[in-house]
mmCIF file of C-alpha atoms and ligand atoms in Angstrom:
data_model
loop_
_atom_site.group_PDB
_atom_site.id
_atom_site.type_symbol
_atom_site.label_atom_id
_atom_site.label_comp_id
_atom_site.label_asym_id
_atom_site.label_seq_id
_atom_site.Cartn_x
_atom_site.Cartn_y
_atom_site.Cartn_z
ATOM 1 C CA UNK A 22 9.208 -55.847 -41.551
ATOM 2 C CA UNK A 23 5.822 -55.161 -39.928
ATOM 3 C CA UNK A 24 4.448 -51.662 -39.944
ATOM 4 C CA UNK A 25 1.609 -50.991 -37.501
ATOM 5 C CA UNK A 26 2.243 -47.585 -35.955
ATOM 6 C CA UNK A 27 2.642 -44.582 -38.250
ATOM 7 C CA UNK A 28 3.740 -41.048 -37.342
ATOM 8 C CA UNK A 29 2.619 -38.053 -39.399
ATOM 9 C CA UNK A 30 4.505 -34.754 -39.010
ATOM 10 C CA UNK A 31 2.473 -31.710 -40.128
ATOM 11 C CA UNK A 32 -1.311 -31.607 -39.875
ATOM 12 C CA UNK A 33 -2.044 -29.371 -42.873
ATOM 13 C CA UNK A 34 -4.046 -30.409 -45.890
ATOM 14 C CA UNK A 35 -1.752 -33.336 -46.729
ATOM 15 C CA UNK A 36 -1.098 -34.474 -43.139
ATOM 16 C CA UNK A 37 -4.798 -34.777 -42.345
ATOM 17 C CA UNK A 38 -5.458 -36.771 -45.528
ATOM 18 C CA UNK A 39 -2.498 -39.070 -44.839
ATOM 19 C CA UNK A 40 -3.667 -39.714 -41.249
ATOM 20 C CA UNK A 41 -7.173 -40.375 -42.623
ATOM 21 C CA UNK A 42 -6.166 -43.074 -45.134
ATOM 22 C CA UNK A 43 -3.739 -44.819 -42.760
ATOM 23 C CA UNK A 44 -6.258 -45.034 -39.905
ATOM 24 C CA UNK A 45 -8.995 -46.266 -42.251
ATOM 25 C CA UNK A 46 -6.618 -48.998 -43.440
ATOM 26 C CA UNK A 47 -6.131 -50.167 -39.831
ATOM 27 C CA UNK A 48 -2.839 -48.481 -38.852
ATOM 28 C CA UNK A 49 -2.372 -46.698 -35.504
ATOM 29 C CA UNK A 50 -1.630 -43.055 -36.338
ATOM 30 C CA UNK A 51 0.127 -40.405 -34.241
ATOM 31 C CA UNK A 52 -0.009 -36.921 -35.740
ATOM 32 C CA UNK A 53 2.010 -33.883 -34.660
ATOM 33 C CA UNK A 54 2.233 -30.224 -35.713
ATOM 34 C CA UNK A 55 3.823 -27.033 -34.380
ATOM 35 C CA UNK A 56 0.319 -25.615 -34.158
ATOM 36 C CA UNK A 57 -2.175 -27.120 -31.676
ATOM 37 C CA UNK A 58 -4.925 -25.424 -33.674
ATOM 38 C CA UNK A 59 -3.831 -27.250 -36.853
ATOM 39 C CA UNK A 60 -4.058 -30.574 -34.980
ATOM 40 C CA UNK A 61 -7.599 -29.867 -33.750
ATOM 41 C CA UNK A 62 -8.667 -28.722 -37.198
ATOM 42 C CA UNK A 63 -7.148 -31.805 -38.829
ATOM 43 C CA UNK A 64 -9.013 -34.211 -36.542
ATOM 44 C CA UNK A 65 -12.316 -32.367 -37.165
ATOM 45 C CA UNK A 66 -11.684 -32.452 -40.922
ATOM 46 C CA UNK A 67 -10.885 -36.170 -40.915
ATOM 47 C CA UNK A 68 -14.170 -36.787 -39.115
ATOM 48 C CA UNK A 69 -16.078 -34.688 -41.703
ATOM 49 C CA UNK A 70 -14.409 -36.478 -44.626
ATOM 50 C CA UNK A 71 -15.132 -39.878 -43.050
ATOM 51 C CA UNK A 72 -18.768 -38.800 -42.638
ATOM 52 C CA UNK A 73 -18.788 -38.057 -46.364
ATOM 53 C CA UNK A 74 -17.505 -41.559 -47.068
ATOM 54 C CA UNK A 75 -20.142 -43.084 -44.763
ATOM 55 C CA UNK A 76 -22.897 -41.085 -46.494
ATOM 56 C CA UNK A 77 -21.663 -42.400 -49.867
ATOM 57 C CA UNK A 78 -21.505 -46.015 -48.583
ATOM 58 C CA UNK A 79 -17.710 -46.142 -48.985
ATOM 59 C CA UNK A 80 -17.268 -46.824 -45.235
ATOM 60 C CA UNK A 81 -19.547 -47.935 -42.396
ATOM 61 C CA UNK A 82 -20.219 -46.063 -39.134
ATOM 62 C CA UNK A 83 -18.223 -48.784 -37.312
ATOM 63 C CA UNK A 84 -15.253 -48.374 -39.659
ATOM 64 C CA UNK A 85 -15.397 -44.624 -39.142
ATOM 65 C CA UNK A 86 -15.511 -44.984 -35.340
ATOM 66 C CA UNK A 87 -12.573 -47.434 -35.320
ATOM 67 C CA UNK A 88 -10.566 -45.210 -37.662
ATOM 68 C CA UNK A 89 -11.133 -42.144 -35.437
ATOM 69 C CA UNK A 90 -10.158 -44.275 -32.410
ATOM 70 C CA UNK A 91 -6.821 -45.135 -34.027
ATOM 71 C CA UNK A 92 -5.765 -41.474 -34.442
ATOM 72 C CA UNK A 93 -3.973 -39.649 -31.637
ATOM 73 C CA UNK A 94 -2.273 -36.261 -31.657
ATOM 74 C CA UNK A 95 0.678 -34.816 -29.787
ATOM 75 C CA UNK A 96 2.370 -31.411 -29.786
ATOM 76 C CA UNK A 97 5.706 -33.158 -29.089
ATOM 77 C CA UNK A 98 7.570 -34.308 -32.186
ATOM 78 C CA UNK A 99 9.754 -36.751 -30.269
ATOM 79 C CA UNK A 100 6.632 -38.726 -29.172
ATOM 80 C CA UNK A 101 6.770 -40.217 -32.690
ATOM 81 C CA UNK A 102 10.002 -42.048 -31.842
ATOM 82 C CA UNK A 103 8.326 -45.433 -31.330
ATOM 83 C CA UNK A 104 6.585 -45.453 -34.729
ATOM 84 C CA UNK A 105 7.504 -48.042 -37.370
ATOM 85 C CA UNK A 106 7.054 -45.562 -40.217
ATOM 86 C CA UNK A 107 7.156 -41.770 -40.190
ATOM 87 C CA UNK A 108 5.777 -39.557 -42.948
ATOM 88 C CA UNK A 109 6.925 -35.964 -42.773
ATOM 89 C CA UNK A 110 4.308 -33.655 -44.345
ATOM 90 C CA UNK A 111 5.329 -30.235 -43.023
ATOM 91 C CA UNK A 112 5.699 -27.052 -45.081
ATOM 92 C CA UNK A 113 7.648 -27.384 -48.381
ATOM 93 C CA UNK A 114 10.835 -25.742 -47.089
ATOM 94 C CA UNK A 115 14.040 -27.722 -46.866
ATOM 95 C CA UNK A 116 15.186 -25.992 -43.654
ATOM 96 C CA UNK A 117 11.882 -26.893 -41.946
ATOM 97 C CA UNK A 118 12.195 -30.535 -42.991
ATOM 98 C CA UNK A 119 15.855 -30.956 -42.014
ATOM 99 C CA UNK A 120 15.200 -29.347 -38.605
ATOM 100 C CA UNK A 121 12.397 -31.877 -38.034
ATOM 101 C CA UNK A 122 14.632 -34.826 -38.979
ATOM 102 C CA UNK A 123 17.515 -33.589 -36.846
ATOM 103 C CA UNK A 124 15.270 -33.259 -33.782
ATOM 104 C CA UNK A 125 13.556 -36.605 -34.370
ATOM 105 C CA UNK A 126 16.474 -38.875 -35.245
ATOM 106 C CA UNK A 127 17.976 -39.336 -31.726
ATOM 107 C CA UNK A 128 14.565 -40.594 -30.525
ATOM 108 C CA UNK A 129 13.848 -43.122 -33.279
ATOM 109 C CA UNK A 130 13.793 -46.902 -32.855
ATOM 110 C CA UNK A 131 16.527 -48.546 -34.960
ATOM 111 C CA UNK A 132 13.996 -50.148 -37.321
ATOM 112 C CA UNK A 133 11.956 -46.963 -38.020
ATOM 113 C CA UNK A 134 11.556 -46.014 -41.676
ATOM 114 C CA UNK A 135 11.682 -42.271 -42.220
ATOM 115 C CA UNK A 136 9.915 -40.772 -45.254
ATOM 116 C CA UNK A 137 8.996 -37.370 -46.639
ATOM 117 C CA UNK A 138 5.873 -36.359 -48.543
ATOM 118 C CA UNK A 139 7.905 -33.589 -50.195
ATOM 119 C CA UNK A 140 6.627 -32.485 -53.609
ATOM 120 C CA UNK A 141 10.037 -31.694 -55.018
ATOM 121 C CA UNK A 142 13.043 -31.647 -52.659
ATOM 122 C CA UNK A 143 15.956 -34.077 -53.123
ATOM 123 C CA UNK A 144 15.340 -37.261 -51.130
ATOM 124 C CA UNK A 145 19.070 -38.022 -51.196
ATOM 125 C CA UNK A 146 19.875 -34.636 -49.627
ATOM 126 C CA UNK A 147 17.148 -34.945 -46.957
ATOM 127 C CA UNK A 148 18.325 -38.502 -46.190
ATOM 128 C CA UNK A 149 21.903 -37.328 -45.761
ATOM 129 C CA UNK A 150 20.794 -35.191 -42.796
ATOM 130 C CA UNK A 151 19.627 -38.303 -40.896
ATOM 131 C CA UNK A 152 21.370 -41.283 -39.313
ATOM 132 C CA UNK A 153 19.596 -43.716 -41.705
ATOM 133 C CA UNK A 154 19.833 -42.824 -45.403
ATOM 134 C CA UNK A 155 19.258 -46.520 -46.226
ATOM 135 C CA UNK A 156 15.912 -46.398 -44.368
ATOM 136 C CA UNK A 157 14.829 -43.078 -45.904
ATOM 137 C CA UNK A 158 12.446 -42.608 -48.875
ATOM 138 C CA UNK A 159 10.121 -40.216 -50.661
ATOM 139 C CA UNK A 160 6.475 -41.208 -49.987
ATOM 140 C CA UNK A 161 4.509 -38.720 -52.087
ATOM 141 C CA UNK A 162 0.710 -38.647 -51.828
ATOM 142 C CA UNK A 163 -1.528 -36.581 -54.114
ATOM 143 C CA UNK A 164 -4.151 -34.068 -52.950
ATOM 144 C CA UNK A 165 -6.909 -34.816 -51.862
ATOM 145 C CA UNK A 166 -5.316 -37.907 -50.327
ATOM 146 C CA UNK A 167 -8.522 -39.893 -49.642
ATOM 147 C CA UNK A 168 -9.536 -39.520 -53.303
ATOM 148 C CA UNK A 169 -6.346 -39.704 -55.366
ATOM 149 C CA UNK A 170 -5.145 -43.171 -56.302
ATOM 150 C CA UNK A 171 -1.436 -42.492 -56.831
ATOM 151 C CA UNK A 172 1.520 -42.559 -54.452
ATOM 152 C CA UNK A 173 4.944 -41.737 -55.917
ATOM 153 C CA UNK A 174 7.739 -43.724 -54.257
ATOM 154 C CA UNK A 175 11.201 -42.196 -54.557
ATOM 155 C CA UNK A 176 14.403 -43.951 -53.540
ATOM 156 C CA UNK A 177 17.338 -41.817 -52.467
ATOM 157 C CA UNK A 178 20.773 -42.928 -53.636
ATOM 158 C CA UNK A 179 21.243 -45.024 -50.468
ATOM 159 C CA UNK A 180 17.703 -46.411 -49.938
ATOM 160 C CA UNK A 181 17.845 -50.185 -49.441
ATOM 161 C CA UNK A 182 15.546 -52.763 -51.021
ATOM 162 C CA UNK A 183 13.925 -53.777 -47.704
ATOM 163 C CA UNK A 184 12.791 -50.196 -47.106
ATOM 164 C CA UNK A 185 11.431 -49.859 -50.628
ATOM 165 C CA UNK A 186 9.523 -53.186 -50.363
ATOM 166 C CA UNK A 187 8.054 -52.213 -46.978
ATOM 167 C CA UNK A 188 6.779 -48.883 -48.364
ATOM 168 C CA UNK A 189 5.464 -50.552 -51.516
ATOM 169 C CA UNK A 190 3.468 -53.012 -49.366
ATOM 170 C CA UNK A 191 2.064 -50.137 -47.308
ATOM 171 C CA UNK A 192 0.780 -48.471 -50.496
ATOM 172 C CA UNK A 193 -0.926 -51.749 -51.437
ATOM 173 C CA UNK A 194 -2.546 -52.059 -47.986
ATOM 174 C CA UNK A 195 -3.860 -48.490 -48.391
ATOM 175 C CA UNK A 196 -5.539 -49.666 -51.616
ATOM 176 C CA UNK A 197 -3.534 -47.162 -53.653
ATOM 177 C CA UNK A 198 -1.194 -47.549 -56.632
ATOM 178 C CA UNK A 199 2.537 -46.877 -56.443
ATOM 179 C CA UNK A 200 4.592 -45.353 -59.255
ATOM 180 C CA UNK A 201 8.354 -45.260 -58.824
ATOM 181 C CA UNK A 202 10.333 -42.142 -59.659
ATOM 182 C CA UNK A 203 14.063 -41.530 -59.686
ATOM 183 C CA UNK A 204 15.256 -38.816 -57.327
ATOM 184 C CA UNK A 205 15.418 -35.732 -59.566
ATOM 185 C CA UNK A 206 13.792 -32.347 -58.855
ATOM 186 C CA UNK A 207 9.990 -32.603 -58.415
ATOM 187 C CA UNK A 208 9.998 -36.304 -59.439
ATOM 188 C CA UNK A 209 7.385 -37.202 -62.121
ATOM 189 C CA UNK A 210 3.958 -35.709 -61.340
ATOM 190 C CA UNK A 211 5.196 -32.234 -60.417
ATOM 191 C CA UNK A 212 7.914 -32.187 -63.105
ATOM 192 C CA UNK A 213 5.048 -32.279 -65.602
ATOM 193 C CA UNK A 214 2.126 -30.685 -63.722
ATOM 194 C CA UNK A 215 3.842 -27.664 -62.169
ATOM 195 C CA UNK A 216 5.306 -26.174 -65.394
ATOM 196 C CA UNK A 217 1.752 -26.369 -66.789
ATOM 197 C CA UNK A 218 0.397 -24.447 -63.794
ATOM 198 C CA UNK A 219 3.287 -21.936 -64.051
ATOM 199 C CA UNK A 220 2.507 -21.497 -67.782
ATOM 200 C CA UNK A 221 -1.141 -20.827 -66.898
ATOM 201 C CA UNK A 222 0.052 -18.056 -64.553
ATOM 202 C CA UNK A 223 2.237 -16.630 -67.381
ATOM 203 C CA UNK A 224 -0.823 -16.762 -69.654
ATOM 204 C CA UNK A 225 -2.654 -14.644 -67.065
ATOM 205 C CA UNK A 226 0.390 -12.351 -66.475
ATOM 206 C CA UNK A 227 0.744 -11.638 -70.201
ATOM 207 C CA UNK A 228 -2.979 -10.876 -70.534
ATOM 208 C CA UNK A 229 -3.716 -13.727 -72.928
ATOM 209 C CA UNK A 230 -6.738 -14.678 -70.836
ATOM 210 C CA UNK A 231 -8.519 -13.922 -67.559
ATOM 211 C CA UNK A 232 -8.601 -16.353 -64.632
ATOM 212 C CA UNK A 233 -12.020 -17.632 -65.740
ATOM 213 C CA UNK A 234 -11.135 -17.970 -69.419
ATOM 214 C CA UNK A 235 -7.909 -19.871 -68.625
ATOM 215 C CA UNK A 236 -9.658 -22.286 -66.238
ATOM 216 C CA UNK A 237 -12.696 -22.752 -68.485
ATOM 217 C CA UNK A 238 -10.388 -23.448 -71.443
ATOM 218 C CA UNK A 239 -8.548 -26.282 -69.726
ATOM 219 C CA UNK A 240 -11.678 -27.712 -68.053
ATOM 220 C CA UNK A 241 -13.828 -27.765 -71.159
ATOM 221 C CA UNK A 242 -11.083 -27.864 -73.790
ATOM 222 C CA UNK A 243 -8.850 -30.520 -72.279
ATOM 223 C CA UNK A 244 -11.250 -32.237 -69.835
ATOM 224 C CA UNK A 245 -9.210 -31.391 -66.725
ATOM 225 C CA UNK A 246 -11.329 -31.790 -63.542
ATOM 226 C CA UNK A 247 -10.075 -28.392 -62.311
ATOM 227 C CA UNK A 248 -8.637 -25.454 -64.254
ATOM 228 C CA UNK A 249 -4.875 -24.892 -63.633
ATOM 229 C CA UNK A 250 -5.412 -21.729 -61.551
ATOM 230 C CA UNK A 251 -8.158 -23.379 -59.490
ATOM 231 C CA UNK A 252 -5.787 -26.327 -58.995
ATOM 232 C CA UNK A 253 -2.927 -23.996 -58.001
ATOM 233 C CA UNK A 254 -5.196 -22.449 -55.327
ATOM 234 C CA UNK A 255 -6.149 -25.963 -54.204
ATOM 235 C CA UNK A 256 -2.503 -27.099 -53.881
ATOM 236 C CA UNK A 257 -1.374 -23.802 -52.259
ATOM 237 C CA UNK A 258 0.494 -21.068 -54.148
ATOM 238 C CA UNK A 259 3.404 -21.200 -51.665
ATOM 239 C CA UNK A 260 3.842 -24.890 -52.444
ATOM 240 C CA UNK A 261 3.576 -24.248 -56.215
ATOM 241 C CA UNK A 262 6.246 -21.525 -56.009
ATOM 242 C CA UNK A 263 8.499 -23.693 -53.832
ATOM 243 C CA UNK A 264 8.277 -26.523 -56.394
ATOM 244 C CA UNK A 265 9.059 -24.168 -59.324
ATOM 245 C CA UNK A 266 12.092 -22.850 -57.418
ATOM 246 C CA UNK A 267 13.355 -26.397 -56.844
ATOM 247 C CA UNK A 268 12.931 -27.157 -60.575
ATOM 248 C CA UNK A 269 14.611 -23.875 -61.587
ATOM 249 C CA UNK A 270 17.542 -24.259 -59.176
ATOM 250 C CA UNK A 271 17.912 -28.013 -59.557
ATOM 251 C CA UNK A 272 17.750 -28.248 -63.359
ATOM 252 C CA UNK A 273 19.253 -24.802 -64.108
ATOM 253 C CA UNK A 274 16.982 -24.260 -67.107
ATOM 254 C CA UNK A 275 15.105 -20.972 -67.698
ATOM 255 C CA UNK A 276 12.052 -22.901 -68.859
ATOM 256 C CA UNK A 277 11.296 -23.466 -65.158
ATOM 257 C CA UNK A 278 11.480 -19.741 -64.222
ATOM 258 C CA UNK A 279 8.634 -19.089 -61.719
ATOM 259 C CA UNK A 280 6.183 -16.513 -63.087
ATOM 260 C CA UNK A 281 6.662 -13.142 -61.282
ATOM 261 C CA UNK A 282 2.880 -12.988 -60.793
ATOM 262 C CA UNK A 283 2.981 -16.268 -58.843
ATOM 263 C CA UNK A 284 5.725 -14.764 -56.655
ATOM 264 C CA UNK A 285 3.611 -11.636 -56.131
ATOM 265 C CA UNK A 286 0.582 -13.610 -54.943
ATOM 266 C CA UNK A 287 2.759 -15.506 -52.456
ATOM 267 C CA UNK A 288 4.361 -12.253 -51.257
ATOM 268 C CA UNK A 289 0.852 -10.900 -50.627
ATOM 269 C CA UNK A 290 0.056 -13.952 -48.504
ATOM 270 C CA UNK A 291 -2.615 -14.918 -51.058
ATOM 271 C CA UNK A 292 -1.812 -18.616 -50.946
ATOM 272 C CA UNK A 293 -5.085 -19.976 -52.355
ATOM 273 C CA UNK A 294 -7.859 -21.805 -50.547
ATOM 274 C CA UNK A 295 -5.961 -22.200 -47.297
ATOM 275 C CA UNK A 296 -5.783 -18.405 -46.809
ATOM 276 C CA UNK A 297 -9.152 -17.808 -48.539
ATOM 277 C CA UNK A 298 -7.539 -15.775 -51.348
ATOM 278 C CA UNK A 299 -5.439 -16.666 -54.367
ATOM 279 C CA UNK A 300 -6.403 -16.612 -58.038
ATOM 280 C CA UNK A 301 -9.933 -16.732 -56.590
ATOM 281 C CA UNK A 302 -11.386 -15.028 -53.530
ATOM 282 C CA UNK A 303 -13.086 -17.676 -51.353
ATOM 283 C CA UNK A 304 -14.442 -15.368 -48.661
ATOM 284 C CA UNK A 305 -17.955 -15.219 -50.079
ATOM 285 C CA UNK A 306 -20.527 -17.858 -51.062
ATOM 286 C CA UNK A 307 -18.868 -18.693 -54.379
ATOM 287 C CA UNK A 308 -15.253 -18.198 -55.492
ATOM 288 C CA UNK A 309 -14.694 -14.906 -57.365
ATOM 289 C CA UNK A 310 -11.659 -14.492 -59.707
ATOM 290 C CA UNK A 311 -9.133 -11.951 -58.413
ATOM 291 C CA UNK A 312 -8.029 -10.937 -61.963
HETATM 292 C C1 LIG B 423 1.348 -30.723 -55.463
HETATM 293 C C2 LIG B 423 1.742 -32.140 -55.360
HETATM 294 O O1 LIG B 423 2.803 -32.429 -54.807
HETATM 295 C C3 LIG B 423 1.006 -33.258 -55.983
HETATM 296 C C4 LIG B 423 -0.473 -33.099 -56.121
HETATM 297 O O2 LIG B 423 -1.228 -33.479 -55.267
HETATM 298 S S1 LIG B 423 -0.992 -32.333 -57.503
HETATM 299 C C5 LIG B 423 -2.734 -32.249 -57.340
HETATM 300 C C6 LIG B 423 -3.367 -33.549 -57.744
HETATM 301 N N1 LIG B 423 -4.806 -33.429 -57.605
HETATM 302 C C7 LIG B 423 -5.590 -33.073 -58.630
HETATM 303 O O3 LIG B 423 -5.136 -32.860 -59.750
HETATM 304 C C8 LIG B 423 -7.037 -32.929 -58.282
HETATM 305 C C9 LIG B 423 -7.859 -32.450 -59.458
HETATM 306 N N2 LIG B 423 -9.267 -32.354 -59.053
HETATM 307 C C10 LIG B 423 -10.065 -33.438 -58.971
HETATM 308 O O4 LIG B 423 -9.679 -34.562 -59.279
HETATM 309 C C11 LIG B 423 -11.483 -33.190 -58.531
HETATM 310 O O5 LIG B 423 -11.798 -31.843 -58.743
HETATM 311 C C12 LIG B 423 -11.731 -33.570 -57.023
HETATM 312 C C13 LIG B 423 -11.578 -35.066 -56.840
HETATM 313 C C14 LIG B 423 -10.794 -32.847 -56.063
HETATM 314 C C15 LIG B 423 -13.133 -33.144 -56.630
HETATM 315 O O6 LIG B 423 -14.008 -33.709 -57.553
HETATM 316 P P1 LIG B 423 -15.480 -33.122 -57.814
HETATM 317 O O7 LIG B 423 -16.175 -34.085 -58.680
HETATM 318 O O8 LIG B 423 -15.388 -31.708 -58.206
HETATM 319 O O9 LIG B 423 -16.072 -33.016 -56.389
HETATM 320 P P2 LIG B 423 -16.963 -33.993 -55.579
HETATM 321 O O10 LIG B 423 -18.034 -34.641 -56.426
HETATM 322 O O11 LIG B 423 -17.391 -33.142 -54.434
HETATM 323 O O12 LIG B 423 -15.917 -35.067 -55.090
HETATM 324 C C16 LIG B 423 -15.584 -36.250 -55.776
HETATM 325 C C17 LIG B 423 -15.230 -37.263 -54.747
HETATM 326 O O13 LIG B 423 -14.101 -36.826 -53.982
HETATM 327 C C18 LIG B 423 -14.430 -36.752 -52.591
HETATM 328 N N3 LIG B 423 -13.686 -35.605 -52.079
HETATM 329 C C19 LIG B 423 -13.561 -34.401 -52.662
HETATM 330 N N4 LIG B 423 -12.722 -33.634 -51.952
HETATM 331 C C20 LIG B 423 -12.307 -34.376 -50.910
HETATM 332 C C21 LIG B 423 -11.418 -34.148 -49.831
HETATM 333 N N5 LIG B 423 -10.760 -33.002 -49.675
HETATM 334 N N6 LIG B 423 -11.222 -35.142 -48.932
HETATM 335 C C22 LIG B 423 -11.869 -36.300 -49.052
HETATM 336 N N7 LIG B 423 -12.709 -36.598 -50.066
HETATM 337 C C23 LIG B 423 -12.929 -35.637 -50.977
HETATM 338 C C24 LIG B 423 -15.914 -36.622 -52.551
HETATM 339 O O14 LIG B 423 -16.465 -37.134 -51.357
HETATM 340 C C25 LIG B 423 -16.339 -37.460 -53.740
HETATM 341 O O15 LIG B 423 -16.348 -38.859 -53.392
HETATM 342 P P3 LIG B 423 -17.136 -39.968 -54.277
HETATM 343 O O16 LIG B 423 -16.473 -40.014 -55.625
HETATM 344 O O17 LIG B 423 -16.949 -41.211 -53.462
HETATM 345 O O18 LIG B 423 -18.543 -39.497 -54.382
HETATM 346 N N1 LIG B 424 -0.701 -29.213 -51.213
HETATM 347 C C1 LIG B 424 -0.577 -30.218 -52.026
HETATM 348 O O1 LIG B 424 -1.364 -30.357 -52.988
HETATM 349 C C2 LIG B 424 0.510 -31.207 -51.833
HETATM 350 C C3 LIG B 424 1.552 -30.981 -50.947
HETATM 351 N N2 LIG B 424 2.532 -31.920 -50.773
HETATM 352 C C4 LIG B 424 3.623 -31.700 -49.847
HETATM 353 O O2 LIG B 424 3.155 -31.992 -48.539
HETATM 354 C C5 LIG B 424 3.808 -31.163 -47.576
HETATM 355 C C6 LIG B 424 2.748 -30.406 -46.785
HETATM 356 O O3 LIG B 424 1.988 -29.620 -47.676
HETATM 357 P P1 LIG B 424 0.541 -29.083 -47.268
HETATM 358 O O4 LIG B 424 -0.122 -30.038 -46.364
HETATM 359 O O5 LIG B 424 -0.107 -28.655 -48.509
HETATM 360 O O6 LIG B 424 0.962 -27.778 -46.450
HETATM 361 P P2 LIG B 424 0.117 -26.981 -45.365
HETATM 362 O O7 LIG B 424 0.655 -25.599 -45.378
HETATM 363 O O8 LIG B 424 -1.337 -27.211 -45.544
HETATM 364 O O9 LIG B 424 0.515 -27.726 -44.003
HETATM 365 C C7 LIG B 424 1.816 -27.782 -43.493
HETATM 366 C C8 LIG B 424 1.687 -27.962 -41.996
HETATM 367 O O10 LIG B 424 2.985 -28.213 -41.452
HETATM 368 C C9 LIG B 424 3.091 -27.436 -40.276
HETATM 369 N N3 LIG B 424 4.478 -27.264 -39.895
HETATM 370 C C10 LIG B 424 5.353 -26.281 -40.261
HETATM 371 N N4 LIG B 424 6.536 -26.490 -39.645
HETATM 372 C C11 LIG B 424 6.406 -27.604 -38.893
HETATM 373 C C12 LIG B 424 7.268 -28.311 -37.997
HETATM 374 N N5 LIG B 424 8.517 -27.903 -37.783
HETATM 375 N N6 LIG B 424 6.798 -29.411 -37.368
HETATM 376 C C13 LIG B 424 5.534 -29.836 -37.570
HETATM 377 N N7 LIG B 424 4.660 -29.204 -38.387
HETATM 378 C C14 LIG B 424 5.101 -28.117 -39.047
HETATM 379 C C15 LIG B 424 2.389 -26.144 -40.637
HETATM 380 O O11 LIG B 424 2.095 -25.405 -39.482
HETATM 381 P P3 LIG B 424 2.019 -23.769 -39.611
HETATM 382 O O12 LIG B 424 0.964 -23.486 -40.630
HETATM 383 O O13 LIG B 424 1.693 -23.352 -38.220
HETATM 384 O O14 LIG B 424 3.397 -23.343 -40.089
HETATM 385 C C16 LIG B 424 1.128 -26.698 -41.309
HETATM 386 O O15 LIG B 424 0.134 -27.046 -40.375
HETATM 387 C C17 LIG B 424 4.758 -30.267 -48.367
HETATM 388 O O16 LIG B 424 6.021 -30.872 -48.413
HETATM 389 C C18 LIG B 424 4.118 -30.253 -49.758
HETATM 390 O O17 LIG B 424 5.026 -29.991 -50.795
HETATM 391 C C19 LIG B 424 2.514 -33.120 -51.441
HETATM 392 C C20 LIG B 424 1.485 -33.420 -52.301
HETATM 393 C C21 LIG B 424 0.429 -32.469 -52.592
#
């Protein structure tokens, strides 16, 4: 099947990156969000990130202008009904995602493939809340989307081969690499990455090290590009906690117990970079550790 028009639901840090890479690869993109401000911010951010690529010689001014011309925004979710492929990238809460699918489904063309960028939630369960479990998949990008090479593709129990092939071909046209994961809590990347981040928070909670010593240790001692607490702030502490809860509930093993300190940061609304405070305070010139 031919995919030309792509709908993106949620214009946060993942939604803007997803719209960016699809438009640069020549797809028409329609992006929606509950917040008009988020849509405006996303378009401005895509333009800034494309400028960065132009400055580095990774894209030309013409490619940038055509990519920007292929992106439109709408506050109305049901305007996405005519898209060939939809990628839901709203907040990591199952109730939010199912409400989106339930509102969208009556407006979809019969051929539309519905996907979720969820970091952890059961694809089979999300699919079961739609009219098309066979045309439903997990399409999981990594952050920052324009930079990271991987896309995890997750089939639900009912996903058909045609849908999988179509999504696989899209990943190739984006110039990215697909890895396939079975549909179990948090799939592959987050099944491995998030317990490491949670353990870093326990290391902080138990006073084994400060924020700086933990991040410096993993950056210089294990060659990670970002320390685990810096990475947690980058991903969003609400998303990290949501993923740990899915692992804990879904696999019923205490080794996935979210660290109480992670819960406390989220309760404070200190969600990391997106709220300017998390394990670091980003309100000044340079990030300052908060513990
Ligand atoms: C939670 C989930 O469900 C799954 C996930 O996504 S888990 C998170 C996965 N992501 C990671 O682990 C990221 C780890 N961090 C990194 O790889 C690096 O720190 C980083 C790529 C983000 C930044 O690298 P850096 O060397 O410190 O910064 P910088 O030199 O400014 O940027 C490197 C490149 O990325 C680009 N870049 C950085 N941030 C960007 C962004 N937000 N958008 C677009 N481009 C960006 C830069 O333009 C630069 O491009 P070139 O290589 O073409 O020059
Ligand atoms: N952060 C990361 O590193 C990664 C995240 N993901 C996944 O991507 C998804 C999005 O995460 P991320 O971009 O970080 O989150 P953000 O919080 O940055 O963005 C989520 C966006 O969705 C909006 N939203 C909430 N409810 C709705 C709705 N009903 N309809 C449309 N938009 C809505 C939010 O608006 P408002 O703020 O007004 O509520 C916000 O703008 C999640 O499923 C997450 O797990 C996947 C890979 C990496």
